[in-house]
Coordinates of C-alpha atoms and ligand atoms in Angstrom, one line a residue:
X267 CA 25.1 -23.7 132.8
X268 CA 25.1 -20.2 132.1
X269 CA 27.2 -17.9 134.4
X270 CA 27.8 -14.0 134.9
X271 CA 31.1 -14.6 133.0
X272 CA 27.8 -15.0 130.1
X273 CA 26.6 -11.6 130.7
X274 CA 30.2 -10.4 130.3
X275 CA 28.7 -8.0 127.1
X276 CA 25.9 -6.3 130.2
X277 CA 28.3 -6.3 132.6
X278 CA 30.8 -3.9 130.7
X279 CA 28.3 -1.9 129.3
X280 CA 27.2 -1.8 133.2
X281 CA 31.0 -0.8 134.4
X282 CA 30.5 1.8 131.9
X283 CA 27.1 3.3 134.1
X284 CA 29.0 2.7 137.4
X285 CA 31.8 5.1 137.0
X286 CA 29.8 7.5 135.2
X287 CA 27.6 7.3 138.8
X288 CA 32.0 7.0 140.5
X289 CA 32.2 10.7 138.3
X290 CA 28.9 12.3 139.6
X291 CA 29.4 10.9 143.6
X292 CA 33.0 12.9 143.8
X293 CA 31.6 16.1 142.3
X294 CA 28.6 15.6 145.7
X295 CA 31.8 14.3 147.7
X296 CA 33.2 17.4 146.9
X297 CA 30.5 20.0 147.0
X298 CA 29.5 18.5 150.9
X299 CA 33.2 19.3 151.8
X300 CA 35.1 21.3 149.9
X301 CA 33.8 22.8 146.8
X302 CA 33.4 27.2 147.9
X303 CA 29.4 27.6 148.1
X304 CA 29.8 29.6 145.2
X305 CA 30.2 27.0 143.1
X306 CA 26.7 25.5 143.3
X307 CA 25.0 25.9 140.3
X308 CA 27.7 25.0 138.4
X309 CA 28.1 21.9 140.3
X310 CA 23.7 20.6 140.2
X311 CA 24.5 21.5 136.1
X312 CA 27.7 19.2 136.2
X313 CA 26.2 16.6 138.1
X314 CA 22.4 16.6 136.5
X315 CA 24.5 16.0 132.8
X316 CA 26.7 12.7 134.3
X317 CA 23.4 11.7 135.7
X318 CA 21.5 11.9 132.7
X319 CA 24.1 10.3 129.9
X320 CA 24.3 7.3 132.8
X321 CA 20.8 7.1 132.2
X322 CA 20.6 7.9 128.8
X323 CA 22.6 4.5 128.4
X324 CA 21.2 2.2 131.1
X325 CA 17.4 2.7 129.1
X326 CA 19.5 2.7 126.0
X327 CA 18.9 0.3 122.3
X328 CA 21.5 -1.4 123.0
X329 CA 20.6 -2.4 126.8
X330 CA 17.2 -3.0 126.6
X331 CA 18.6 -5.4 123.0
X332 CA 20.8 -7.1 125.1
X333 CA 18.7 -8.2 127.9
X334 CA 15.3 -8.9 126.3
X335 CA 18.4 -11.7 124.7
X336 CA 18.1 -12.7 129.1
X337 CA 15.7 -11.6 130.8
X338 CA 11.3 -12.5 130.4
X339 CA 10.3 -9.0 129.6
X340 CA 6.4 -9.7 131.6
X341 CA 8.2 -11.4 135.0
X342 CA 11.5 -10.5 134.7
X343 CA 13.6 -13.2 135.5
X344 CA 16.1 -14.7 133.8
X345 CA 14.4 -16.7 131.1
X346 CA 15.9 -20.1 130.9
X347 CA 15.7 -22.7 128.3
X348 CA 14.8 -26.9 129.0
X349 CA 18.5 -28.8 129.9
X350 CA 20.2 -24.5 130.3
X351 CA 19.9 -22.6 133.0
X352 CA 21.6 -19.6 134.5
X353 CA 23.5 -20.1 138.3
X354 CA 22.7 -18.0 140.7
X355 CA 24.5 -14.6 140.7
X356 CA 23.9 -14.3 136.9
X357 CA 20.3 -15.2 138.0
X358 CA 20.2 -12.6 140.1
X359 CA 21.8 -10.0 138.1
X360 CA 20.0 -10.5 135.9
X361 CA 17.0 -9.9 138.4
X362 CA 18.4 -6.5 140.4
X363 CA 19.9 -5.8 136.5
X364 CA 15.7 -5.8 135.4
X365 CA 14.5 -3.7 137.8
X366 CA 15.8 -1.0 137.3
X367 CA 16.3 -1.7 133.4
X368 CA 12.7 -0.9 133.8
X369 CA 12.4 1.7 136.6
X370 CA 14.3 4.6 134.5
X371 CA 13.0 3.0 130.9
X372 CA 9.7 4.5 132.6
X373 CA 11.1 8.1 133.7
X374 CA 12.5 10.5 131.0
X375 CA 15.6 11.2 130.5
X376 CA 14.7 15.2 130.6
X377 CA 12.6 14.3 133.9
X378 CA 15.9 12.8 135.1
X379 CA 18.2 16.0 133.7
X380 CA 14.7 18.3 135.6
X381 CA 15.1 16.7 138.9
X382 CA 18.7 15.4 139.4
X383 CA 19.4 20.1 139.0
X384 CA 16.1 21.0 140.8
X385 CA 17.2 18.9 144.1
X386 CA 20.4 20.5 143.7
X387 CA 19.6 23.5 143.9
X388 CA 17.1 23.0 146.8
X389 CA 19.4 21.4 148.7
X390 CA 21.9 24.9 148.5
X391 CA 18.7 27.1 149.3
X392 CA 18.1 24.7 152.5
X393 CA 21.3 25.0 153.3
X394 CA 20.9 29.0 153.7
X395 CA 17.7 28.4 154.6
X396 CA 18.3 26.7 157.3
X397 CA 21.8 28.8 158.6
X398 CA 19.3 31.4 158.3
X399 CA 15.8 30.0 160.5
X400 CA 13.9 30.8 157.2
X401 CA 11.9 28.0 155.6
X402 CA 9.4 30.5 153.4
X403 CA 13.3 30.8 151.5
X404 CA 12.4 27.2 151.1
X405 CA 9.1 27.1 150.1
X406 CA 9.3 27.4 146.1
X407 CA 11.9 24.7 145.7
X408 CA 10.5 22.1 147.5
X409 CA 7.0 22.7 146.4
X410 CA 8.8 22.2 142.4
X411 CA 10.4 19.2 144.3
X412 CA 7.8 17.8 145.7
X413 CA 6.1 18.2 142.3
X414 CA 8.5 16.3 139.8
X415 CA 9.0 14.0 142.2
X416 CA 4.4 13.3 142.5
X417 CA 5.6 13.3 139.1
X418 CA 7.9 10.1 139.3
X419 CA 6.0 7.8 140.8
X420 CA 2.9 8.3 138.3
X421 CA 5.9 7.5 136.4
X422 CA 7.2 4.4 137.7
X423 CA 3.4 3.5 138.8
X424 CA 2.0 2.1 142.1
X425 CA -0.4 0.1 143.8
X426 CA -2.8 2.1 146.7
X427 CA -0.8 5.0 147.1
X428 CA 2.4 6.2 145.2
X429 CA 4.2 6.7 148.5
X430 CA 4.6 3.5 147.5
X431 CA 6.9 3.8 144.7
X432 CA 9.4 5.7 146.0
X433 CA 9.3 4.0 149.2
X434 CA 10.6 1.3 147.3
X435 CA 13.3 2.8 145.2
X436 CA 14.8 2.9 148.4
X437 CA 13.9 0.2 150.3
X438 CA 12.8 -3.5 147.8
X439 CA 9.8 -4.5 148.6
X440 CA 8.1 -1.9 151.4
X441 CA 4.9 0.1 151.0
X442 CA 2.3 1.7 153.6
X443 CA 0.9 -1.8 153.7
X444 CA 3.7 -3.8 155.5
X445 CA 4.9 -0.9 156.8
X446 CA 2.4 0.9 159.2
X447 CA 2.4 -2.3 161.8
X448 CA 5.8 -2.6 162.4
X449 CA 5.3 1.0 163.1
X450 CA 2.1 0.5 165.5
X451 CA 3.9 -2.7 167.4
X452 CA 6.8 -0.2 167.7
X453 CA 5.0 2.7 169.0
X454 CA 2.4 0.1 171.1
X455 CA 5.8 -0.8 173.8
X456 CA 8.2 2.0 173.2
X457 CA 5.9 4.8 174.3
X458 CA 5.3 2.9 177.6
X459 CA 8.8 2.4 177.9
X460 CA 10.1 6.2 177.7
X461 CA 7.0 6.3 180.0
X462 CA 8.1 4.3 182.8
X463 CA 11.7 6.0 181.3
X464 CA 10.7 9.8 182.6
X465 CA 9.8 8.2 185.9
X466 CA 12.1 6.9 186.8
X467 CA 14.3 7.9 190.2
X468 CA 17.3 7.5 188.2
X469 CA 18.2 10.8 186.4
X470 CA 21.0 10.8 184.1
X471 CA 23.3 13.2 184.0
X472 CA 25.2 13.7 180.6
X473 CA 26.6 17.4 180.9
X474 CA 30.0 15.4 181.3
X475 CA 30.0 14.6 177.6
X476 CA 29.4 19.0 176.7
X477 CA 33.3 19.9 179.1
X478 CA 35.4 20.6 176.6
X479 CA 36.7 19.2 174.0
X480 CA 39.7 20.1 172.6
X481 CA 37.7 19.3 167.7
X482 CA 41.5 17.5 166.8
X483 CA 42.3 15.0 169.4
X484 CA 38.2 13.7 168.9
X485 CA 38.7 12.8 165.9
X486 CA 42.0 11.9 166.0
X487 CA 39.8 9.0 168.8
X488 CA 37.5 8.6 166.2
X489 CA 40.0 7.7 163.9
X490 CA 41.1 5.4 166.5
X491 CA 37.7 4.0 166.9
X492 CA 37.3 3.6 162.8
X493 CA 41.1 1.8 162.5
X494 CA 40.1 -1.1 164.9
X495 CA 36.9 -1.6 163.1
X496 CA 38.2 -1.7 160.3
X497 CA 38.2 0.6 158.7
X498 CA 40.4 0.8 156.5
X499 CA 42.1 4.1 155.2
X500 CA 44.3 2.7 152.6
X501 CA 41.8 2.7 150.9
X502 CA 38.8 5.5 153.2
X503 CA 38.7 8.9 154.2
X504 CA 37.8 11.1 157.2
X505 CA 36.5 14.9 156.5
X506 CA 34.7 17.3 158.0
X507 CA 31.2 18.2 156.6
X508 CA 28.0 20.0 157.8
X509 CA 26.4 16.1 158.4
X510 CA 27.8 13.7 158.6
X511 CA 27.9 10.9 155.2
X512 CA 29.2 7.7 153.7
X513 CA 30.0 8.1 149.5
X514 CA 31.3 5.8 147.5
X515 CA 33.3 5.4 144.2
X516 CA 34.1 1.7 144.7
X517 CA 35.3 -0.4 147.6
X518 CA 38.6 0.2 147.1
X519 CA 37.5 4.2 148.0
X520 CA 35.2 4.7 150.5
X521 CA 35.0 7.7 152.0
X522 CA 32.7 9.1 155.6
X523 CA 33.1 12.0 157.3
X524 CA 32.0 13.6 160.7
X525 CA 31.8 16.2 162.3
X526 CA 32.8 18.2 165.4
X527 CA 31.4 20.3 167.5
X528 CA 33.8 21.3 171.1
X529 CA 31.1 20.7 173.7
X530 CA 29.4 17.7 172.6
X531 CA 32.0 14.9 172.5
X532 CA 29.3 12.8 171.6
X533 CA 28.5 13.9 167.5
X534 CA 31.9 13.5 167.0
X535 CA 32.2 10.5 168.7
X536 CA 28.8 8.3 167.8
X537 CA 29.0 9.8 164.0
X538 CA 31.8 7.8 162.7
X539 CA 30.9 5.4 164.1
X540 CA 28.6 5.4 162.7
X541 CA 29.5 6.8 158.6
X542 CA 31.7 4.0 160.0
X543 CA 29.8 1.4 160.1
X544 CA 28.5 1.9 156.1
X545 CA 32.0 2.3 155.5
X546 CA 32.8 -1.3 156.7
X547 CA 29.6 -2.0 153.8
X548 CA 31.0 -0.5 151.5
X549 CA 34.5 -1.4 151.0
X550 CA 33.3 -4.9 152.2
X551 CA 31.3 -5.3 148.9
X552 CA 32.4 -8.4 146.8
X553 CA 34.7 -6.2 144.3
X554 CA 34.3 -8.8 140.9
X555 CA 31.0 -7.5 140.6
X556 CA 31.9 -4.2 140.6
X557 CA 29.5 -2.5 138.8
X558 CA 26.5 -5.0 138.8
X559 CA 24.1 -4.6 140.9
X560 CA 25.7 -7.8 142.8
X561 CA 29.0 -5.4 143.9
X562 CA 26.3 -2.7 144.9
X563 CA 24.2 -2.2 148.4
X564 CA 21.5 -3.8 149.1
X565 CA 18.7 -1.7 150.5
X566 CA 19.4 1.5 153.1
X567 CA 17.5 -0.4 155.6
X568 CA 20.8 -2.6 155.3
X569 CA 23.2 -0.5 155.1
X570 CA 21.6 1.6 158.1
X571 CA 21.5 -1.8 159.6
X572 CA 25.1 -1.4 159.6
X573 CA 25.7 1.6 161.0
X574 CA 23.2 1.4 163.6
X575 CA 24.9 -1.9 165.1
X576 CA 27.9 -0.2 165.0
X577 CA 26.6 2.7 166.8
X578 CA 24.5 1.8 169.0
X579 CA 25.0 -2.1 169.8
X580 CA 28.3 -1.9 170.0
X581 CA 29.3 2.1 170.6
X582 CA 26.6 2.6 173.2
X583 CA 27.2 -0.5 175.1
X584 CA 29.3 -1.4 178.2
X585 CA 31.2 -4.4 176.4
X586 CA 32.8 -2.0 174.0
X587 CA 33.6 1.2 177.7
X588 CA 36.0 -1.3 179.3
X589 CA 38.4 -1.5 176.1
X590 CA 37.7 2.3 175.0
X591 CA 36.9 4.0 177.6
X592 CA 41.0 3.9 179.8
X593 CA 41.4 6.0 176.4
X594 CA 39.5 8.5 176.0
X595 CA 40.1 9.1 179.2
X596 CA 43.8 8.7 179.0
X597 CA 42.8 11.8 175.8
X598 CA 40.7 14.2 177.8
X599 CA 42.1 12.6 181.6
X600 CA 41.4 16.4 182.4
X601 CA 37.4 16.0 181.6
X602 CA 36.8 12.4 182.5
X603 CA 39.3 12.9 185.3
X604 CA 37.3 11.5 188.6
X605 CA 33.8 10.2 186.1
X606 CA 32.9 6.9 186.4
X607 CA 32.6 4.3 183.5
X608 CA 29.3 3.4 184.5
X609 CA 28.6 6.7 185.0
X610 CA 30.1 7.6 181.4
X611 CA 28.0 4.3 180.3
X612 CA 24.8 5.7 181.4
X613 CA 25.0 9.4 179.7
X614 CA 25.6 8.5 176.3
X615 CA 22.8 5.9 176.7
X616 CA 20.6 9.7 178.1
X617 CA 17.4 8.8 177.0
X618 CA 15.1 12.8 176.6
X619 CA 12.6 13.4 174.1
X620 CA 15.3 16.3 171.9
X621 CA 13.9 18.4 169.4
X622 CA 16.5 17.2 166.3
X623 CA 16.9 13.7 165.1
X624 CA 20.4 13.1 164.4
X625 CA 20.8 13.6 167.9
X626 CA 18.2 11.7 169.2
X627 CA 18.7 9.0 171.5
X628 CA 18.0 5.3 170.8
X629 CA 14.3 5.2 171.6
X630 CA 12.7 8.7 171.1
X631 CA 14.4 8.2 167.4
X632 CA 12.0 5.5 166.2
X633 CA 9.0 9.2 166.9
X634 CA 10.7 11.3 165.0
X635 CA 10.6 8.8 162.3
X636 CA 7.5 8.1 162.4
X637 CA 6.2 11.4 162.7
X638 CA 8.4 12.1 159.4
X639 CA 6.5 8.8 158.2
X640 CA 3.6 10.4 158.1
X641 CA 4.0 13.4 157.3
X642 CA 5.6 12.7 153.8
X643 CA 2.9 10.3 152.3
X644 CA 0.3 12.7 153.6
X645 CA 2.5 15.4 151.5
X646 CA 3.6 12.7 148.2
X647 CA -1.1 11.7 148.3
X648 CA -1.2 15.9 148.2
X649 CA -3.3 15.9 151.9
X650 CA -1.2 18.2 153.4
X651 CA 0.4 21.5 151.4
X652 CA 4.2 21.7 152.3
X653 CA 2.9 25.3 153.1
X654 CA 1.1 23.9 155.9
X655 CA 4.6 21.9 157.7
X656 CA 6.6 24.3 160.1
X657 CA 2.9 24.0 162.4
X658 CA 1.4 20.2 161.3
X659 CA 5.2 19.5 161.9
X660 CA 5.2 21.3 165.5
X661 CA 1.4 20.0 166.0
X662 CA 3.5 16.4 166.2
X663 CA 6.5 16.9 167.1
X664 CA 4.8 17.7 170.6
X665 CA 2.0 15.4 170.0
X666 CA 4.9 12.6 170.0
X667 CA 7.2 14.1 172.3
X668 CA 6.0 16.8 174.0
X669 CA 8.0 19.5 173.3
X670 CA 7.6 22.7 171.1
X671 CA 10.4 22.9 168.4
X672 CA 10.9 26.9 169.4
X673 CA 12.3 27.3 165.3
X674 CA 12.6 26.0 161.9
X675 CA 15.7 25.4 161.7
X676 CA 15.1 23.2 164.9
X677 CA 11.9 21.7 163.1
X678 CA 11.1 20.8 159.6
X679 CA 14.1 22.3 158.1
X680 CA 16.1 20.3 160.2
X681 CA 16.7 17.2 157.6
X682 CA 18.3 17.3 154.0
X683 CA 16.3 14.8 152.2
X684 CA 13.2 15.8 151.4
X685 CA 15.4 18.8 149.9
X686 CA 16.8 16.9 147.5
X687 CA 13.3 14.3 147.2
X688 CA 14.1 11.7 149.3
X689 CA 10.1 10.9 151.1
X690 CA 10.6 8.2 151.4
X691 CA 14.1 7.2 152.7
X692 CA 13.4 7.8 156.1
X693 CA 11.1 4.7 157.1
X694 CA 14.8 3.1 156.0
X695 CA 15.9 4.0 159.9
X696 CA 14.0 2.6 161.8
X697 CA 13.7 -1.2 159.4
X698 CA 18.0 -0.3 159.8
X699 CA 17.4 0.0 163.3
X700 CA 15.5 -3.2 164.2
X701 CA 18.1 -5.3 161.8
X702 CA 20.2 -4.3 163.7
X703 CA 19.1 -5.1 166.8
X704 CA 18.0 -9.4 165.0
X705 CA 21.9 -8.9 163.1
X706 CA 23.7 -8.3 166.7
X707 CA 21.9 -11.0 168.2
X708 CA 22.7 -13.4 165.6
X709 CA 26.0 -12.9 165.9
X710 CA 26.6 -13.2 169.3
X711 CA 24.5 -16.5 168.7
X712 CA 27.4 -17.5 166.0
X713 CA 30.4 -15.4 166.6
X714 CA 31.8 -17.3 170.4
X715 CA 32.5 -14.6 173.2
X716 CA 32.1 -11.3 170.9
X717 CA 31.4 -9.5 174.1
X718 CA 34.8 -11.0 175.4
X719 CA 36.3 -9.9 172.3
X720 CA 34.4 -6.5 171.6
X721 CA 35.4 -6.0 175.4
X722 CA 39.3 -7.1 174.9
X723 CA 39.4 -3.7 172.2
X724 CA 38.8 -7.3 169.3
X725 CA 36.3 -5.9 166.2
X726 CA 38.1 -7.3 163.7
X727 CA 35.6 -11.0 164.0
X728 CA 31.8 -8.8 163.9
X729 CA 33.7 -7.4 160.9
X730 CA 34.5 -10.0 159.3
X731 CA 31.0 -11.7 160.2
X732 CA 29.2 -8.8 158.5
X733 CA 31.3 -9.5 155.3
X734 CA 30.5 -13.0 154.9
X735 CA 27.5 -13.0 155.9
X736 CA 26.0 -9.4 154.3
X737 CA 28.4 -7.5 152.8
X738 CA 29.5 -9.4 150.1
X739 CA 26.8 -10.5 148.2
X740 CA 25.3 -7.2 146.8
X741 CA 22.4 -7.2 145.8
X742 CA 22.4 -11.2 144.6
X743 CA 19.4 -11.7 148.0
X744 CA 16.3 -8.9 148.3
X745 CA 16.2 -7.2 151.6
X746 CA 14.2 -10.1 153.1
X747 CA 15.8 -13.3 151.7
X748 CA 18.5 -11.8 153.0
X749 CA 17.4 -11.0 156.3
X750 CA 15.3 -14.8 156.5
X751 CA 19.1 -16.4 155.0
X752 CA 21.3 -14.9 158.4
X753 CA 18.5 -14.6 161.1
X754 CA 16.2 -17.3 159.9
X755 CA 13.3 -13.7 160.4
X756 CA 12.5 -11.4 158.0
X757 CA 12.2 -7.4 160.0
X758 CA 10.5 -7.6 162.9
X759 CA 10.6 -5.2 165.6
X760 CA 10.5 -7.8 168.7
X761 CA 14.0 -8.1 168.7
X762 CA 15.1 -4.7 169.3
X763 CA 11.9 -3.9 171.7
X764 CA 13.2 -6.9 174.1
X765 CA 16.4 -5.3 173.1
X766 CA 15.1 -1.3 174.3
X767 CA 14.0 -2.9 177.4
X768 CA 16.4 -4.7 178.5
X769 CA 18.8 -2.4 178.7
X770 CA 17.1 0.6 179.6
X771 CA 15.5 -1.7 182.1
X772 CA 18.4 -2.2 183.5
X773 CA 19.5 2.8 183.2
X774 CA 16.8 3.2 184.8
X775 CA 16.2 0.4 187.3
X776 CA 12.7 0.2 186.2
Ligands
ZN159 ZN1 23.5 6.3 158.4

């Protein structure tokens, strides 16, 4: 039997590439947290050089020679001789490395460097354009990035739509054909549910979240929740950034960021829990496999399932607040004196159509994703043009959510994704929402008294369960296979819809 150890000449090279990528990630983290604005252009060049180097190493003749010893280039599967086979980790490692290698091989190195540089620059221009509410300022960069991404899809090859080539990068196996029915099914039950909520006689007053809350104390509370979740500060940090994110250089150095607004208590709170969920995944990856696909997260949809599970299934649940609300009340005794837990629970679960995706409630969130899914498909397929985006965006927001953005900053310019070329990324957010409920339902079946534990502030059995079932496997299984192993089913909108109808049926007395 051949094993992971047999592949040492390969894993040594992969580790070196990973170290270059980790170094690039440190530079990106710094760019988003502490770098002075003036450093932008120089930083774009630094990151581009490292990404070009990592790419060159991955597609090197050396790597090709190594891989072709072990992988059948026609199928991408481990080549097995009669009487000699690979064990499962080795077979998965070869399958996934081949996937990365063959994809990278299709992209010329100068293209990779150009894409990296343009995305880095576009991201900085986008940030300024958003602040100034000036779409026209961002338009030339958006055109360039879109052109490069279309070119990338041509290099990669695809069936049916160039958008499929880009989707597959973030969510292996995802296509328009398999996502469309999921979105259609979601919409069919979400829209009537939202209508009922709008007509409900229960009107939630969430003004309690908008009193003045000391920012340092908000951060302190976020840190307390992260610690209870099992996020290890010996192997992580919490910093501030305009847009909360998680990045990892190694399972021993996984960093999360948050933002904090004096008059929006939910912002820092839920971004800490959300990013904490991502952070736990990265801290839970198997260190022995670091540098190889087995030490890497499996897909963005599964990654997002971890953040949404903690943020929504746990962080917006009654059991969680039975333990944490008294602590929050102590922290902000003036603002929360006399506010009952039920009132607070309703406030953090208030459903109303809003302009900003990241601040949307659990239900309307998916509508924000649907409209992005449609727009980016049309962009990549060249059915619409970047200059028409503000008008198209506003029309769709009105169609889906019944409101009209007063400005592009609160409309088409709100998300960073397109600026760094992440077309095909958005659907993974909805997949994450669906997976999160599927996983949490399964955890409730397998962990006795989970909800009692959560109500006692004991979050570690859940963390351990997720680590055992999901985190430690890295890319050993495909996303669909992993979901099948954990829950006995592939992704489906049903569990999420059942959960949503029950939870919001109670809150809004439908
Ligand atoms: Zn996330």
